[in-house]
Coordinates of N, CA and C in Angstrom, one line a residue:
Chain A
X1 N 5.0 -20.4 0.5 CA 4.0 -19.4 0.6 C 4.6 -18.2 1.3
X2 N 4.5 -17.0 0.6 CA 4.9 -15.8 1.2 C 4.0 -15.4 2.4
X3 N 4.6 -15.1 3.5 CA 3.9 -14.6 4.7 C 4.6 -13.4 5.3
X4 N 3.8 -12.4 5.7 CA 4.3 -11.3 6.4 C 3.4 -11.1 7.7
X5 N 4.0 -11.2 8.8 CA 3.2 -11.1 10.1 C 3.8 -10.0 11.0
X6 N 2.9 -9.0 11.1 CA 3.3 -7.8 12.0 C 3.0 -8.1 13.4
X7 N 3.7 -7.4 14.3 CA 3.5 -7.5 15.7 C 4.0 -6.2 16.4
X8 N 3.7 -6.0 17.7 CA 4.2 -4.9 18.4 C 3.3 -3.7 18.6
X9 N 2.1 -3.7 17.9 CA 1.2 -2.6 18.1 C 0.6 -2.6 19.5
X10 N -0.1 -1.5 19.8 CA -0.8 -1.4 21.1 C -1.1 0.0 21.4
X11 N -1.5 0.2 22.7 CA -1.8 1.5 23.2 C -0.6 2.2 23.8
X12 N -0.3 3.4 23.4 CA 0.8 4.2 23.9 C 0.4 5.6 24.1
X13 N 1.0 6.2 25.1 CA 0.6 7.6 25.4 C 1.3 8.6 24.4
X14 N 0.8 9.7 24.2 CA 1.5 10.7 23.4 C 2.8 11.0 23.9
X15 N 3.8 11.1 23.0 CA 5.2 11.3 23.4 C 5.9 10.0 23.6
X16 N 5.2 8.9 23.6 CA 5.9 7.6 23.9 C 6.5 7.0 22.6
X17 N 7.0 5.8 22.8 CA 7.7 5.0 21.7 C 7.1 3.6 21.6
X18 N 7.3 3.1 20.4 CA 6.8 1.7 20.2 C 7.7 1.2 19.0
X19 N 8.0 -0.1 19.1 CA 8.7 -0.8 18.0 C 7.9 -1.9 17.4
X20 N 7.6 -1.7 16.1 CA 6.9 -2.7 15.4 C 7.8 -3.7 14.7
X21 N 7.4 -4.9 14.6 CA 8.2 -6.0 13.9 C 7.3 -6.6 12.8
X22 N 8.0 -7.1 11.8 CA 7.3 -7.8 10.7 C 8.2 -9.1 10.4
X23 N 7.6 -10.2 10.7 CA 8.3 -11.5 10.4 C 8.0 -12.0 9.0
X24 N 9.0 -12.2 8.2 CA 8.8 -12.6 6.8 C 9.2 -14.1 6.6
X25 N 8.5 -14.8 5.8 CA 8.8 -16.2 5.4 C 8.3 -16.5 4.0
X26 N 8.9 -17.6 3.5 CA 8.4 -18.0 2.2 C 9.2 -17.4 1.0
X27 N 10.1 -16.5 1.2 CA 10.9 -15.9 0.1 C 12.3 -15.5 0.7
X28 N 13.2 -15.2 -0.2 CA 14.5 -14.8 0.2 C 14.5 -13.3 0.6
X29 N 14.3 -13.1 1.9 CA 14.0 -11.8 2.5 C 15.0 -10.8 2.0
X30 N 16.3 -11.1 2.1 CA 17.4 -10.2 1.8 C 17.4 -9.6 0.4
X31 N 16.6 -10.3 -0.5 CA 16.6 -9.9 -1.9 C 15.5 -8.8 -2.2
X32 N 14.8 -8.5 -1.3 CA 13.6 -7.6 -1.5 C 13.7 -6.3 -0.7
X33 N 13.3 -5.2 -1.4 CA 13.0 -4.0 -0.7 C 11.7 -4.1 0.1
X34 N 11.6 -3.6 1.3 CA 10.4 -3.7 2.1 C 9.9 -2.3 2.5
X35 N 8.7 -2.2 2.9 CA 8.1 -1.0 3.2 C 7.1 -1.1 4.4
X36 N 6.8 0.0 5.0 CA 5.7 0.2 6.0 C 4.7 1.1 5.3
X37 N 3.5 0.8 5.4 CA 2.4 1.6 5.0 C 1.4 1.7 6.1
X38 N 0.8 2.8 6.4 CA -0.2 2.9 7.5 C -1.5 3.4 7.0
X39 N -2.5 3.2 7.8 CA -3.9 3.6 7.5 C -4.6 4.0 8.8
X40 N -4.9 5.3 8.9 CA -5.6 5.8 10.0 C -7.0 5.3 10.0
X41 N -7.7 5.2 11.1 CA -9.1 4.7 11.1 C -10.0 5.4 10.1
X42 N -10.6 4.6 9.3 CA -11.6 5.2 8.3 C -10.9 6.1 7.2
X43 N -9.6 6.0 7.1 CA -8.9 6.9 6.1 C -8.2 6.0 5.1
X44 N -7.4 6.7 4.2 CA -6.7 6.0 3.1 C -5.4 5.5 3.5
X45 N -4.7 5.0 2.5 CA -3.3 4.4 2.7 C -2.3 5.5 2.6
X46 N -1.2 5.4 3.5 CA -0.1 6.3 3.5 C 1.2 5.6 3.6
X47 N 2.0 5.8 2.6 CA 3.4 5.2 2.7 C 4.2 5.9 3.8
X48 N 4.9 5.0 4.6 CA 5.7 5.5 5.7 C 7.2 5.5 5.4
X49 N 7.7 4.3 5.0 CA 9.1 4.2 4.8 C 9.5 3.0 4.0
X50 N 10.6 3.0 3.3 CA 11.1 1.9 2.6 C 12.6 1.6 2.9
X51 N 13.0 0.3 2.9 CA 14.4 0.0 3.1 C 14.8 -1.1 2.1
X52 N 16.0 -0.9 1.4 CA 16.4 -1.8 0.4 C 16.9 -3.1 1.1
X53 N 17.1 -4.1 0.3 CA 17.5 -5.5 0.8 C 18.7 -5.5 1.7
X54 N 19.7 -4.7 1.3 CA 20.9 -4.6 2.1 C 21.0 -3.5 3.1
X55 N 19.8 -2.8 3.2 CA 19.7 -1.5 4.0 C 20.6 -0.4 3.5
X56 N 21.0 -0.5 2.2 CA 21.9 0.5 1.6 C 21.1 1.8 1.4
X57 N 19.9 1.8 1.1 CA 19.1 3.0 1.0 C 17.8 2.9 1.8
X58 N 17.5 4.0 2.4 CA 16.3 4.1 3.3 C 15.6 5.4 3.0
X59 N 14.3 5.4 2.9 CA 13.5 6.6 2.7 C 12.3 6.7 3.6
X60 N 11.9 7.9 3.9 CA 10.8 8.2 4.8 C 9.9 9.2 4.2
X61 N 8.6 9.1 4.6 CA 7.7 10.1 4.2 C 8.1 11.4 4.9
X62 N 7.9 12.6 4.2 CA 8.3 13.9 4.8 C 7.6 14.2 6.1
X63 N 6.3 13.7 6.2 CA 5.5 14.0 7.3 C 6.0 13.5 8.6
X64 N 6.9 12.5 8.6 CA 7.3 11.9 9.8 C 8.4 12.7 10.5
X65 N 9.1 13.6 9.8 CA 10.0 14.5 10.5 C 11.0 13.9 11.4
X66 N 11.6 12.7 11.0 CA 12.6 12.1 11.7 C 12.2 11.4 13.0
X67 N 11.0 11.1 13.2 CA 10.5 10.5 14.4 C 10.6 8.9 14.3
X68 N 10.5 8.4 13.1 CA 10.5 7.0 12.8 C 11.8 6.5 12.2
X69 N 12.2 5.3 12.6 CA 13.4 4.6 12.0 C 13.0 3.2 11.5
X70 N 13.3 3.0 10.3 CA 13.1 1.7 9.7 C 14.4 0.9 9.7
X71 N 14.3 -0.4 10.0 CA 15.5 -1.2 9.9 C 15.1 -2.7 9.6
X72 N 16.1 -3.5 9.3 CA 15.8 -4.9 9.0 C 17.0 -5.7 9.5
X73 N 16.7 -7.0 9.8 CA 17.7 -8.0 10.2 C 17.5 -9.2 9.2
X74 N 18.3 -9.3 8.2 CA 18.2 -10.3 7.2 C 18.4 -11.7 7.8
X75 N 19.3 -11.8 8.8 CA 19.5 -13.1 9.4 C 18.3 -13.6 10.1
X76 N 17.4 -12.7 10.6 CA 16.2 -13.1 11.3 C 15.0 -12.9 10.4
X77 N 15.2 -12.6 9.1 CA 14.0 -12.4 8.2 C 13.0 -11.4 8.8
X78 N 13.5 -10.3 9.4 CA 12.6 -9.4 10.1 C 12.8 -8.0 9.7
X79 N 11.7 -7.2 9.7 CA 11.6 -5.8 9.4 C 11.1 -5.1 10.6
X80 N 11.6 -3.9 10.9 CA 11.2 -3.2 12.1 C 10.9 -1.7 11.8
X81 N 10.1 -1.2 12.7 CA 9.8 0.3 12.6 C 9.8 0.8 14.1
X82 N 10.8 1.6 14.4 CA 10.9 2.2 15.7 C 10.2 3.6 15.6
X83 N 9.2 3.8 16.4 CA 8.4 5.0 16.4 C 8.6 5.7 17.7
X84 N 9.1 7.0 17.6 CA 9.3 7.8 18.8 C 8.4 9.0 18.7
X85 N 8.3 9.7 19.8 CA 7.6 11.0 19.9 C 6.2 10.8 19.3
X86 N 5.5 9.8 19.6 CA 4.3 9.5 19.0 C 3.2 10.5 19.3
X87 N 2.3 10.7 18.3 CA 1.3 11.7 18.4 C -0.1 11.0 18.0
X88 N -1.2 11.7 18.4 CA -2.5 11.2 18.1 C -2.7 10.8 16.6
X89 N -2.1 11.6 15.7 CA -2.2 11.4 14.3 C -1.5 10.2 13.8
X90 N -0.6 9.6 14.7 CA 0.1 8.4 14.3 C -0.8 7.1 14.5
X91 N -2.0 7.3 15.1 CA -2.9 6.2 15.3 C -3.3 5.6 14.0
X92 N -3.1 4.3 13.8 CA -3.3 3.7 12.5 C -3.0 2.2 12.6
X93 N -3.5 1.5 11.6 CA -3.0 0.2 11.3 C -1.8 0.3 10.5
X94 N -0.7 -0.4 10.9 CA 0.6 -0.3 10.2 C 0.8 -1.7 9.5
X95 N 1.0 -1.6 8.2 CA 1.2 -2.8 7.4 C 2.7 -2.8 6.9
X96 N 3.3 -4.0 6.9 CA 4.5 -4.2 6.2 C 4.2 -4.8 4.8
X97 N 4.9 -4.4 3.8 CA 4.6 -4.8 2.5 C 5.9 -5.0 1.7
X98 N 5.9 -6.1 0.9 CA 7.1 -6.4 0.0 C 7.0 -5.7 -1.3
X99 N 8.1 -5.2 -1.8 CA 8.1 -4.7 -3.2 C 8.6 -5.8 -4.1
X100 N 7.9 -6.0 -5.2 CA 8.4 -6.8 -6.3 C 8.7 -5.9 -7.5
X101 N 9.4 -6.4 -8.5 CA 10.0 -5.5 -9.6 C 9.6 -6.0 -10.9
X102 N 9.6 -5.0 -11.9 CA 9.4 -5.3 -13.3 C 10.2 -4.2 -14.0
X103 N 10.9 -4.5 -15.1 CA 11.6 -3.5 -15.8 C 12.2 -2.5 -14.9
X104 N 11.7 -1.2 -15.0 CA 12.2 -0.1 -14.2 C 11.3 0.2 -13.0
X105 N 10.2 -0.6 -12.8 CA 9.2 -0.3 -11.8 C 9.1 -1.3 -10.7
X106 N 8.1 -1.0 -9.8 CA 7.9 -1.9 -8.7 C 6.4 -1.8 -8.2
X107 N 6.1 -2.6 -7.3 CA 4.7 -2.6 -6.8 C 4.8 -3.4 -5.5
X108 N 3.8 -3.2 -4.6 CA 3.7 -4.0 -3.4 C 2.8 -5.2 -3.6
X109 N 3.5 -6.4 -3.7 CA 2.7 -7.6 -4.1 C 2.2 -8.4 -2.9
X110 N 2.9 -8.3 -1.7 CA 2.4 -9.0 -0.6 C 2.4 -8.1 0.6
X111 N 1.3 -8.2 1.4 CA 1.1 -7.3 2.6 C 0.8 -8.2 3.8
X112 N 1.2 -7.7 5.0 CA 0.9 -8.4 6.2 C -0.6 -8.1 6.6
X113 N -1.0 -8.6 7.7 CA -2.4 -8.4 8.1 C -2.6 -7.1 8.9
X114 N -1.4 -6.5 9.3 CA -1.5 -5.2 9.9 C -1.4 -5.3 11.4
X115 N -0.9 -4.3 12.1 CA -0.9 -4.2 13.6 C -1.4 -2.8 13.9
X116 N -2.3 -2.7 14.9 CA -2.9 -1.4 15.3 C -2.1 -0.7 16.3
X117 N -1.8 0.5 16.0 CA -1.1 1.4 17.0 C -2.1 2.5 17.4
X118 N -2.4 2.6 18.7 CA -3.3 3.7 19.2 C -2.5 4.6 20.1
X119 N -2.5 5.9 19.8 CA -1.8 6.9 20.6 C -2.8 7.7 21.3
X120 N -2.9 7.5 22.6 CA -4.0 8.2 23.4 C -3.6 8.2 24.9
X121 N -4.0 9.3 25.6 CA -3.7 9.4 27.0 C -4.8 8.7 27.8
Chain B
X1 N 4.2 14.0 -5.5 CA 3.1 13.8 -6.5 C 1.8 13.4 -5.9
X2 N 0.8 14.2 -6.2 CA -0.5 13.9 -5.6 C -1.4 13.1 -6.6
X3 N -2.2 12.1 -6.1 CA -3.1 11.3 -6.9 C -4.5 11.7 -6.5
X4 N -5.4 11.9 -7.5 CA -6.8 12.2 -7.2 C -7.6 11.2 -7.9
X5 N -8.4 10.5 -7.1 CA -9.3 9.5 -7.6 C -10.7 10.1 -7.8
X6 N -11.4 9.6 -8.8 CA -12.8 10.0 -9.0 C -13.6 8.8 -9.6
X7 N -14.8 8.6 -9.1 CA -15.4 9.3 -8.0 C -14.8 8.8 -6.6
X8 N -15.2 9.4 -5.5 CA -14.8 9.0 -4.2 C -15.7 7.9 -3.8
X9 N -16.9 7.9 -4.2 CA -17.9 6.9 -3.9 C -18.7 6.5 -5.1
X10 N -19.0 5.3 -5.3 CA -19.7 4.8 -6.5 C -20.7 3.7 -6.0
X11 N -21.9 3.8 -6.5 CA -22.9 2.8 -6.2 C -23.3 2.2 -7.5
X12 N -23.2 0.8 -7.5 CA -23.5 0.1 -8.8 C -24.1 -1.2 -8.5
X13 N -24.6 -1.9 -9.5 CA -25.3 -3.2 -9.4 C -24.4 -4.3 -9.9
X14 N -24.7 -5.5 -9.4 CA -24.0 -6.7 -10.0 C -24.3 -6.8 -11.5
X15 N -23.2 -7.0 -12.2 CA -23.3 -7.0 -13.7 C -22.9 -5.7 -14.4
X16 N -22.9 -4.6 -13.6 CA -22.5 -3.3 -14.2 C -21.1 -3.3 -14.6
X17 N -20.8 -2.4 -15.6 CA -19.4 -2.0 -15.9 C -19.1 -0.7 -15.2
X18 N -18.0 -0.7 -14.5 CA -17.6 0.5 -13.8 C -16.2 0.9 -14.1
X19 N -16.0 2.2 -14.0 CA -14.6 2.8 -14.3 C -14.3 3.8 -13.2
X20 N -13.1 3.6 -12.7 CA -12.5 4.5 -11.7 C -11.3 5.2 -12.3
X21 N -11.2 6.5 -12.1 CA -10.2 7.3 -12.7 C -9.2 7.8 -11.6
X22 N -7.9 7.8 -11.9 CA -6.9 8.3 -11.1 C -6.0 9.3 -11.8
X23 N -5.9 10.5 -11.3 CA -5.1 11.6 -12.0 C -4.0 12.0 -11.2
X24 N -2.8 12.0 -11.8 CA -1.6 12.4 -11.1 C -1.3 13.9 -11.3
X25 N -0.7 14.5 -10.3 CA -0.4 16.0 -10.4 C 0.8 16.3 -11.4
X26 N 1.5 15.3 -11.7 CA 2.5 15.4 -12.8 C 2.7 14.0 -13.4
X27 N 3.4 14.0 -14.6 CA 3.5 12.7 -15.3 C 4.3 11.7 -14.5
X28 N 3.8 10.4 -14.5 CA 4.4 9.3 -13.8 C 4.6 8.1 -14.8
X29 N 4.7 8.4 -16.1 CA 4.8 7.3 -17.1 C 3.7 6.3 -16.8
X30 N 4.1 5.0 -16.6 CA 3.2 4.0 -16.3 C 3.4 3.3 -14.9
X31 N 4.1 4.1 -14.0 CA 4.4 3.6 -12.7 C 3.2 3.7 -11.8
X32 N 2.2 3.0 -12.1 CA 1.0 3.1 -11.3 C 0.4 1.7 -11.0
X33 N 0.0 1.5 -9.8 CA -0.7 0.2 -9.4 C -2.0 0.5 -8.8
X34 N -2.9 -0.6 -8.9 CA -4.2 -0.5 -8.3 C -4.4 -1.6 -7.3
X35 N -5.0 -1.3 -6.2 CA -5.3 -2.2 -5.1 C -6.8 -2.2 -4.7
X36 N -7.2 -3.4 -4.2 CA -8.5 -3.6 -3.7 C -8.4 -3.8 -2.2
X37 N -9.2 -3.2 -1.4 CA -9.2 -3.4 0.0 C -10.6 -3.6 0.6
X38 N -10.8 -4.7 1.3 CA -12.1 -5.0 1.9 C -11.9 -4.7 3.4
X39 N -13.1 -4.4 4.1 CA -13.0 -3.9 5.5 C -12.2 -4.9 6.4
X40 N -11.3 -4.4 7.2 CA -10.5 -5.2 8.1 C -9.4 -6.0 7.5
X41 N -9.2 -5.9 6.2 CA -8.2 -6.7 5.4 C -7.1 -5.8 4.9
X42 N -6.0 -6.4 4.6 CA -4.9 -5.7 3.9 C -5.3 -5.5 2.4
X43 N -4.7 -4.4 1.8 CA -4.9 -4.2 0.4 C -4.4 -5.4 -0.4
X44 N -5.0 -5.6 -1.6 CA -4.7 -6.7 -2.5 C -4.3 -6.1 -3.8
X45 N -3.1 -6.5 -4.4 CA -2.7 -5.9 -5.6 C -3.6 -6.5 -6.8
X46 N -4.1 -5.6 -7.6 CA -4.8 -6.0 -8.8 C -4.0 -5.8 -10.1
X47 N -3.5 -4.7 -10.2 CA -2.8 -4.3 -11.5 C -1.5 -3.5 -11.2
X48 N -0.5 -3.7 -11.9 CA 0.7 -2.9 -11.8 C 1.2 -2.5 -13.2
X49 N 2.1 -1.6 -13.3 CA 2.6 -1.0 -14.5 C 1.4 -0.5 -15.3
X50 N 0.4 0.1 -14.6 CA -0.8 0.7 -15.2 C -1.8 -0.3 -15.8
X51 N -1.3 -1.4 -16.4 CA -2.2 -2.2 -17.2 C -1.9 -3.7 -17.1
X52 N -0.9 -4.1 -16.3 CA -0.6 -5.5 -16.2 C -1.4 -6.2 -15.0
X53 N -2.1 -7.2 -15.4 CA -3.0 -7.9 -14.4 C -2.1 -8.8 -13.5
X54 N -2.2 -8.6 -12.2 CA -1.5 -9.5 -11.3 C -2.0 -10.9 -11.5
X55 N -1.1 -11.9 -11.3 CA -1.4 -13.3 -11.4 C -2.6 -13.6 -10.4
X56 N -3.6 -14.3 -10.9 CA -4.7 -14.8 -10.1 C -5.8 -13.8 -10.0
X57 N -5.7 -12.6 -10.5 CA -6.7 -11.6 -10.5 C -7.7 -11.8 -11.7
X58 N -9.0 -11.8 -11.5 CA -9.9 -12.1 -12.6 C -9.8 -11.2 -13.8
X59 N -10.0 -11.7 -15.0 CA -9.8 -10.8 -16.2 C -10.8 -9.8 -16.3
X60 N -11.9 -9.7 -15.5 CA -12.8 -8.6 -15.6 C -12.2 -7.3 -15.1
X61 N -11.1 -7.4 -14.4 CA -10.4 -6.2 -14.0 C -9.4 -5.8 -15.1
X62 N -9.3 -4.5 -15.5 CA -8.3 -4.0 -16.4 C -7.9 -2.6 -16.1
X63 N -6.7 -2.3 -16.5 CA -6.2 -0.9 -16.3 C -5.7 -0.3 -17.5
X64 N -5.7 1.0 -17.6 CA -5.1 1.7 -18.8 C -4.6 3.0 -18.3
X65 N -3.9 3.7 -19.3 CA -3.4 5.0 -19.0 C -1.9 5.1 -19.0
X66 N -1.5 6.4 -19.1 CA 0.0 6.7 -19.0 C 0.1 8.2 -18.8
X67 N 1.2 8.6 -18.2 CA 1.4 10.0 -18.0 C 0.7 10.5 -16.7
X68 N -0.5 11.1 -16.9 CA -1.2 11.7 -15.7 C -2.6 11.1 -15.5
X69 N -3.2 10.4 -16.5 CA -4.5 9.9 -16.3 C -4.6 8.4 -16.5
X70 N -5.2 7.8 -15.5 CA -5.3 6.3 -15.5 C -6.7 5.9 -15.2
X71 N -7.1 4.7 -15.6 CA -8.4 4.1 -15.3 C -8.3 2.7 -14.9
X72 N -9.2 2.3 -13.9 CA -9.4 0.9 -13.6 C -10.8 0.6 -14.0
X73 N -11.0 -0.4 -14.7 CA -12.3 -0.8 -15.2 C -12.6 -2.2 -14.7
X74 N -13.9 -2.4 -14.2 CA -14.4 -3.7 -13.9 C -15.5 -4.0 -14.9
X75 N -15.4 -5.0 -15.7 CA -16.3 -5.1 -16.9 C -17.6 -5.6 -16.5
X76 N -17.7 -6.5 -15.5 CA -19.0 -7.0 -15.0 C -18.9 -7.3 -13.5
X77 N -19.5 -6.3 -12.7 CA -19.3 -6.4 -11.3 C -19.8 -7.7 -10.7
X78 N -19.1 -8.3 -9.8 CA -19.5 -9.5 -9.1 C -19.6 -9.1 -7.6
X79 N -20.4 -9.8 -6.9 CA -20.7 -9.5 -5.4 C -19.4 -9.3 -4.6
X80 N -18.3 -10.0 -5.0 CA -17.1 -9.9 -4.2 C -16.3 -8.7 -4.6
X81 N -16.7 -7.9 -5.6 CA -15.9 -6.8 -6.0 C -16.3 -5.5 -5.2
X82 N -17.3 -5.6 -4.4 CA -17.7 -4.4 -3.6 C -16.7 -4.2 -2.5
X83 N -15.9 -3.1 -2.6 CA -14.7 -2.8 -1.8 C -14.3 -1.4 -2.0
X84 N -13.1 -1.1 -1.4 CA -12.5 0.2 -1.7 C -11.3 0.0 -2.6
X85 N -11.1 0.9 -3.6 CA -10.0 0.7 -4.5 C -9.1 1.9 -4.4
X86 N -7.8 1.6 -4.4 CA -6.8 2.7 -4.3 C -5.8 2.6 -5.5
X87 N -5.4 3.8 -6.0 CA -4.3 3.8 -7.0 C -3.0 4.2 -6.2
X88 N -1.9 3.8 -6.7 CA -0.6 4.1 -6.0 C 0.4 4.5 -7.1
X89 N 1.2 5.6 -6.9 CA 2.2 5.9 -7.9 C 3.6 5.6 -7.3
X90 N 4.5 5.0 -8.1 CA 5.8 4.6 -7.7 C 6.8 5.2 -8.7
X91 N 6.6 6.4 -9.2 CA 7.5 6.9 -10.2 C 8.9 7.2 -9.6
X92 N 9.0 7.5 -8.3 CA 10.3 7.7 -7.7 C 10.6 6.6 -6.7
X93 N 10.1 5.4 -7.0 CA 10.4 4.2 -6.1 C 11.9 4.2 -5.8
X94 N 12.2 3.9 -4.6 CA 11.4 3.5 -3.4 C 11.1 4.7 -2.5
X95 N 11.2 5.9 -3.0 CA 10.8 7.0 -2.2 C 9.6 7.8 -2.8
X96 N 9.0 8.6 -1.9 CA 8.0 9.5 -2.4 C 6.8 8.8 -3.0
X97 N 6.4 7.6 -2.5 CA 5.3 6.8 -2.9 C 4.0 7.4 -2.4
X98 N 3.0 7.6 -3.2 CA 1.7 8.1 -2.8 C 0.6 7.3 -3.3
X99 N -0.5 7.4 -2.5 CA -1.8 6.7 -2.9 C -2.9 7.7 -3.2
X100 N -3.8 7.3 -4.0 CA -5.0 8.1 -4.1 C -5.8 8.0 -2.8
X101 N -6.9 8.8 -2.7 CA -7.7 8.9 -1.5 C -8.6 7.7 -1.4
X102 N -8.8 6.9 -2.5 CA -9.7 5.8 -2.4 C -11.0 6.0 -3.1
X103 N -11.6 5.0 -3.7 CA -12.9 5.0 -4.2 C -13.7 3.8 -3.6
X104 N -14.7 4.2 -2.9 CA -15.6 3.1 -2.2 C -16.7 2.7 -3.2
X105 N -16.7 1.4 -3.5 CA -17.7 0.9 -4.4 C -18.7 0.1 -3.6
X106 N -19.9 0.5 -3.7 CA -21.0 -0.1 -2.9 C -22.1 -0.7 -3.8
X107 N -22.8 -1.6 -3.3 CA -24.0 -2.2 -4.0 C -25.1 -1.2 -4.0
X108 N -25.7 -1.1 -5.2 CA -26.9 -0.2 -5.3 C -28.1 -1.0 -4.9

């Protein structure tokens, strides 16, 4: 059974840093591109970042302006999101999600339960 | 690429047929997925490639469209279908992925 379990969320002051983790199980982690998606309270979904299976390509949403860094450790079946210079607008539930593929396309087929990040003084 | 869903809010009754529309600001071929989200839960994949039903999803859900206009149809609403629905475009996967603003479906 595929499972994605996020951790590391919490309350952080503006300007602070936080590192989120996502522990994956039930599939060959290194074979899949993974992503982070966030959802501010009462708002819609926002793609944050993606990393390929080998970490050969990494992409971020333009809105992040270099403050976040995605990484993975395939030996530990884990995905990470290092978040720096945090702002109030980064307050959200952060989900990790797996991409699956078809022909030339993809979709997020499995999602974790999410971890809440609150940026407040 | 921006996605605009309509309506943003929909009130319907059990047994109704409902349709949600997602319009892309430029052509995205069929690189579109639909998700259902219930309060406090992660999104659940319903449809990918615009019209392919994900395994295990009831057949009352269907998707159609290509290019810039897409629809999600629920043929006969069931109580468990009342939720928020999002479209997602992946035409430039794995970069530049965007979601629609969501359609909240509530019981009339």
